[in-house]
PDB file of C-alpha atoms in Angstrom:
ATOM      1  CA  UNK A  28      -5.718 -95.335 -28.313  1.00  0.00           C
ATOM      2  CA  UNK A  29      -8.508 -94.475 -26.017  1.00  0.00           C
ATOM      3  CA  UNK A  30     -11.788 -92.775 -27.091  1.00  0.00           C
ATOM      4  CA  UNK A  31     -14.867 -91.727 -25.397  1.00  0.00           C
ATOM      5  CA  UNK A  32     -17.413 -88.997 -24.804  1.00  0.00           C
ATOM      6  CA  UNK A  33     -17.016 -86.642 -22.053  1.00  0.00           C
ATOM      7  CA  UNK A  34     -19.627 -83.983 -21.307  1.00  0.00           C
ATOM      8  CA  UNK A  35     -21.185 -84.415 -24.782  1.00  0.00           C
ATOM      9  CA  UNK A  36     -17.909 -84.008 -26.674  1.00  0.00           C
ATOM     10  CA  UNK A  37     -15.695 -86.474 -28.234  1.00  0.00           C
ATOM     11  CA  UNK A  38     -12.299 -87.091 -26.771  1.00  0.00           C
ATOM     12  CA  UNK A  39      -9.210 -89.028 -28.137  1.00  0.00           C
ATOM     13  CA  UNK A  40      -5.838 -89.758 -26.591  1.00  0.00           C
ATOM     14  CA  UNK A  41      -2.714 -91.155 -27.967  1.00  0.00           C
ATOM     15  CA  UNK A  42       0.506 -91.909 -26.073  1.00  0.00           C
ATOM     16  CA  UNK A  43       3.925 -92.573 -27.505  1.00  0.00           C
ATOM     17  CA  UNK A  44       7.615 -92.264 -26.783  1.00  0.00           C
ATOM     18  CA  UNK A  45       9.782 -89.690 -28.588  1.00  0.00           C
ATOM     19  CA  UNK A  46      12.668 -91.301 -30.235  1.00  0.00           C
ATOM     20  CA  UNK A  47      16.091 -90.267 -30.919  1.00  0.00           C
ATOM     21  CA  UNK A  48      14.792 -89.808 -34.594  1.00  0.00           C
ATOM     22  CA  UNK A  49      12.437 -87.195 -33.079  1.00  0.00           C
ATOM     23  CA  UNK A  50      15.359 -85.209 -31.522  1.00  0.00           C
ATOM     24  CA  UNK A  51      15.882 -82.286 -33.886  1.00  0.00           C
ATOM     25  CA  UNK A  52      18.177 -79.947 -31.734  1.00  0.00           C
ATOM     26  CA  UNK A  53      21.080 -80.238 -29.510  1.00  0.00           C
ATOM     27  CA  UNK A  54      20.692 -81.934 -26.179  1.00  0.00           C
ATOM     28  CA  UNK A  55      18.114 -84.337 -27.778  1.00  0.00           C
ATOM     29  CA  UNK A  56      15.456 -81.616 -27.751  1.00  0.00           C
ATOM     30  CA  UNK A  57      12.314 -82.565 -29.813  1.00  0.00           C
ATOM     31  CA  UNK A  58      10.966 -80.004 -32.256  1.00  0.00           C
ATOM     32  CA  UNK A  59       7.650 -78.404 -31.056  1.00  0.00           C
ATOM     33  CA  UNK A  60       6.278 -79.287 -34.591  1.00  0.00           C
ATOM     34  CA  UNK A  61       6.308 -82.862 -33.518  1.00  0.00           C
ATOM     35  CA  UNK A  62       3.532 -82.068 -30.916  1.00  0.00           C
ATOM     36  CA  UNK A  63       1.370 -80.335 -33.814  1.00  0.00           C
ATOM     37  CA  UNK A  64       1.839 -83.546 -35.840  1.00  0.00           C
ATOM     38  CA  UNK A  65       0.467 -85.537 -32.882  1.00  0.00           C
ATOM     39  CA  UNK A  66      -2.424 -83.088 -32.589  1.00  0.00           C
ATOM     40  CA  UNK A  67      -3.079 -83.659 -36.437  1.00  0.00           C
ATOM     41  CA  UNK A  68      -3.199 -87.426 -35.783  1.00  0.00           C
ATOM     42  CA  UNK A  69      -5.707 -86.879 -32.851  1.00  0.00           C
ATOM     43  CA  UNK A  70      -7.752 -84.462 -34.928  1.00  0.00           C
ATOM     44  CA  UNK A  71      -7.961 -87.040 -37.827  1.00  0.00           C
ATOM     45  CA  UNK A  72      -9.379 -89.872 -35.442  1.00  0.00           C
ATOM     46  CA  UNK A  73     -11.703 -87.444 -33.871  1.00  0.00           C
ATOM     47  CA  UNK A  74     -13.233 -86.506 -37.389  1.00  0.00           C
ATOM     48  CA  UNK A  75     -13.316 -90.153 -38.346  1.00  0.00           C
ATOM     49  CA  UNK A  76     -15.175 -91.122 -35.020  1.00  0.00           C
ATOM     50  CA  UNK A  77     -17.482 -88.150 -35.325  1.00  0.00           C
ATOM     51  CA  UNK A  78     -18.233 -87.919 -39.191  1.00  0.00           C
ATOM     52  CA  UNK A  79     -16.839 -91.073 -40.735  1.00  0.00           C
ATOM     53  CA  UNK A  80     -14.269 -88.976 -42.701  1.00  0.00           C
ATOM     54  CA  UNK A  81     -10.669 -87.585 -42.117  1.00  0.00           C
ATOM     55  CA  UNK A  82     -11.769 -84.146 -42.982  1.00  0.00           C
ATOM     56  CA  UNK A  83      -9.299 -81.336 -43.303  1.00  0.00           C
ATOM     57  CA  UNK A  84      -7.401 -79.277 -40.711  1.00  0.00           C
ATOM     58  CA  UNK A  85      -8.056 -75.547 -41.589  1.00  0.00           C
ATOM     59  CA  UNK A  86      -6.069 -73.721 -39.160  1.00  0.00           C
ATOM     60  CA  UNK A  87      -4.750 -73.503 -35.453  1.00  0.00           C
ATOM     61  CA  UNK A  88      -5.750 -70.170 -33.644  1.00  0.00           C
ATOM     62  CA  UNK A  89      -3.553 -70.819 -30.744  1.00  0.00           C
ATOM     63  CA  UNK A  90      -0.422 -72.807 -30.177  1.00  0.00           C
ATOM     64  CA  UNK A  91       1.532 -72.395 -26.836  1.00  0.00           C
ATOM     65  CA  UNK A  92       4.720 -74.483 -26.143  1.00  0.00           C
ATOM     66  CA  UNK A  93       4.887 -74.704 -22.178  1.00  0.00           C
ATOM     67  CA  UNK A  94       7.860 -77.123 -21.621  1.00  0.00           C
ATOM     68  CA  UNK A  95      10.605 -78.908 -23.470  1.00  0.00           C
ATOM     69  CA  UNK A  96      10.366 -82.517 -24.732  1.00  0.00           C
ATOM     70  CA  UNK A  97      13.330 -84.723 -25.169  1.00  0.00           C
ATOM     71  CA  UNK A  98      14.038 -87.995 -26.890  1.00  0.00           C
ATOM     72  CA  UNK A  99      13.001 -90.887 -24.484  1.00  0.00           C
ATOM     73  CA  UNK A 100      10.067 -88.844 -23.066  1.00  0.00           C
ATOM     74  CA  UNK A 101       6.496 -90.304 -23.288  1.00  0.00           C
ATOM     75  CA  UNK A 102       3.941 -87.934 -24.399  1.00  0.00           C
ATOM     76  CA  UNK A 103       0.304 -88.177 -24.107  1.00  0.00           C
ATOM     77  CA  UNK A 104      -1.573 -86.055 -26.738  1.00  0.00           C
ATOM     78  CA  UNK A 105      -5.441 -85.463 -26.221  1.00  0.00           C
ATOM     79  CA  UNK A 106      -7.990 -83.770 -28.183  1.00  0.00           C
ATOM     80  CA  UNK A 107     -11.596 -83.003 -27.951  1.00  0.00           C
ATOM     81  CA  UNK A 108     -14.368 -81.532 -30.238  1.00  0.00           C
ATOM     82  CA  UNK A 109     -15.497 -78.494 -28.294  1.00  0.00           C
ATOM     83  CA  UNK A 110     -18.061 -77.151 -30.946  1.00  0.00           C
ATOM     84  CA  UNK A 111     -19.754 -78.621 -33.859  1.00  0.00           C
ATOM     85  CA  UNK A 112     -20.988 -76.446 -36.793  1.00  0.00           C
ATOM     86  CA  UNK A 113     -22.556 -77.470 -40.233  1.00  0.00           C
ATOM     87  CA  UNK A 114     -19.135 -78.491 -41.558  1.00  0.00           C
ATOM     88  CA  UNK A 115     -16.705 -77.170 -39.081  1.00  0.00           C
ATOM     89  CA  UNK A 116     -15.377 -78.895 -35.834  1.00  0.00           C
ATOM     90  CA  UNK A 117     -13.703 -76.751 -33.246  1.00  0.00           C
ATOM     91  CA  UNK A 118     -11.064 -78.671 -31.187  1.00  0.00           C
ATOM     92  CA  UNK A 119      -8.706 -78.237 -28.243  1.00  0.00           C
ATOM     93  CA  UNK A 120      -5.528 -80.272 -27.698  1.00  0.00           C
ATOM     94  CA  UNK A 121      -3.026 -80.740 -24.956  1.00  0.00           C
ATOM     95  CA  UNK A 122       0.257 -82.738 -24.944  1.00  0.00           C
ATOM     96  CA  UNK A 123       1.323 -83.948 -21.584  1.00  0.00           C
ATOM     97  CA  UNK A 124       4.688 -85.488 -20.631  1.00  0.00           C
ATOM     98  CA  UNK A 125       3.919 -88.522 -18.530  1.00  0.00           C
ATOM     99  CA  UNK A 126       7.334 -90.207 -18.325  1.00  0.00           C
ATOM    100  CA  UNK A 127      10.590 -88.209 -18.345  1.00  0.00           C
ATOM    101  CA  UNK A 128      13.762 -89.868 -19.748  1.00  0.00           C
ATOM    102  CA  UNK A 129      16.754 -89.496 -17.526  1.00  0.00           C
ATOM    103  CA  UNK A 130      19.429 -87.270 -19.192  1.00  0.00           C
ATOM    104  CA  UNK A 131      22.209 -88.456 -16.821  1.00  0.00           C
ATOM    105  CA  UNK A 132      24.774 -90.432 -18.874  1.00  0.00           C
ATOM    106  CA  UNK A 133      25.751 -92.353 -15.862  1.00  0.00           C
ATOM    107  CA  UNK A 134      22.287 -94.057 -15.799  1.00  0.00           C
ATOM    108  CA  UNK A 135      21.036 -93.898 -19.465  1.00  0.00           C
ATOM    109  CA  UNK A 136      18.194 -96.467 -18.880  1.00  0.00           C
ATOM    110  CA  UNK A 137      16.520 -94.629 -15.912  1.00  0.00           C
ATOM    111  CA  UNK A 138      13.309 -92.643 -16.394  1.00  0.00           C
ATOM    112  CA  UNK A 139      10.737 -91.004 -14.171  1.00  0.00           C
ATOM    113  CA  UNK A 140       6.945 -91.343 -14.076  1.00  0.00           C
ATOM    114  CA  UNK A 141       5.613 -87.939 -13.743  1.00  0.00           C
ATOM    115  CA  UNK A 142       2.701 -87.509 -11.251  1.00  0.00           C
ATOM    116  CA  UNK A 143       1.239 -85.081 -12.080  1.00  0.00           C
ATOM    117  CA  UNK A 144       2.165 -85.099 -15.769  1.00  0.00           C
ATOM    118  CA  UNK A 145       3.701 -81.902 -17.197  1.00  0.00           C
ATOM    119  CA  UNK A 146       1.823 -79.788 -19.756  1.00  0.00           C
ATOM    120  CA  UNK A 147       4.211 -79.435 -22.699  1.00  0.00           C
ATOM    121  CA  UNK A 148       1.876 -77.934 -25.513  1.00  0.00           C
ATOM    122  CA  UNK A 149      -1.669 -76.534 -25.728  1.00  0.00           C
ATOM    123  CA  UNK A 150      -3.342 -75.692 -28.985  1.00  0.00           C
ATOM    124  CA  UNK A 151      -6.788 -75.067 -30.431  1.00  0.00           C
ATOM    125  CA  UNK A 152      -8.044 -75.000 -33.921  1.00  0.00           C
ATOM    126  CA  UNK A 153     -10.773 -75.813 -36.561  1.00  0.00           C
ATOM    127  CA  UNK A 154     -11.138 -78.750 -38.831  1.00  0.00           C
ATOM    128  CA  UNK A 155     -13.857 -79.199 -41.497  1.00  0.00           C
ATOM    129  CA  UNK A 156     -15.638 -82.060 -42.847  1.00  0.00           C
ATOM    130  CA  UNK A 157     -17.551 -81.260 -46.294  1.00  0.00           C
ATOM    131  CA  UNK A 158     -21.294 -82.189 -45.915  1.00  0.00           C
ATOM    132  CA  UNK A 159     -20.916 -84.774 -48.880  1.00  0.00           C
ATOM    133  CA  UNK A 160     -18.275 -86.418 -46.973  1.00  0.00           C
ATOM    134  CA  UNK A 161     -20.189 -86.770 -43.664  1.00  0.00           C
ATOM    135  CA  UNK A 162     -21.216 -90.321 -43.188  1.00  0.00           C
ATOM    136  CA  UNK A 163     -22.580 -90.313 -39.718  1.00  0.00           C
ATOM    137  CA  UNK A 164     -25.872 -88.799 -38.749  1.00  0.00           C
ATOM    138  CA  UNK A 165     -26.148 -86.911 -35.401  1.00  0.00           C
TER     139      UNK A 165
END
């Protein structure tokens, strides 16, 4: 996992391979909810780094699924805090496909690095960290 501050906001990135276990639909298609699970993990890390507590995810206000994800694809999920309130933390997330599994049964081990990566999901939402749980002074 990478972390850092860009333009005064915290950003976190995780990258992982979608497994056969993640495939939920025919044709090895991964459920879009899997991307939201990744965003939840990114949000948790952002809150820990920013506040010293896991906090709570209150709501997504936007979720857009842009492209399919299949078992074998590598997904990079990024999130950043875009606004900090007294207890609320506004966040934006993207999931990018950086490696695409080859779906040709004749060459099952082949894969393609994508340059540029493909946007598969965008989301934004709000998390909260109660004042009594905030352990890092800003």
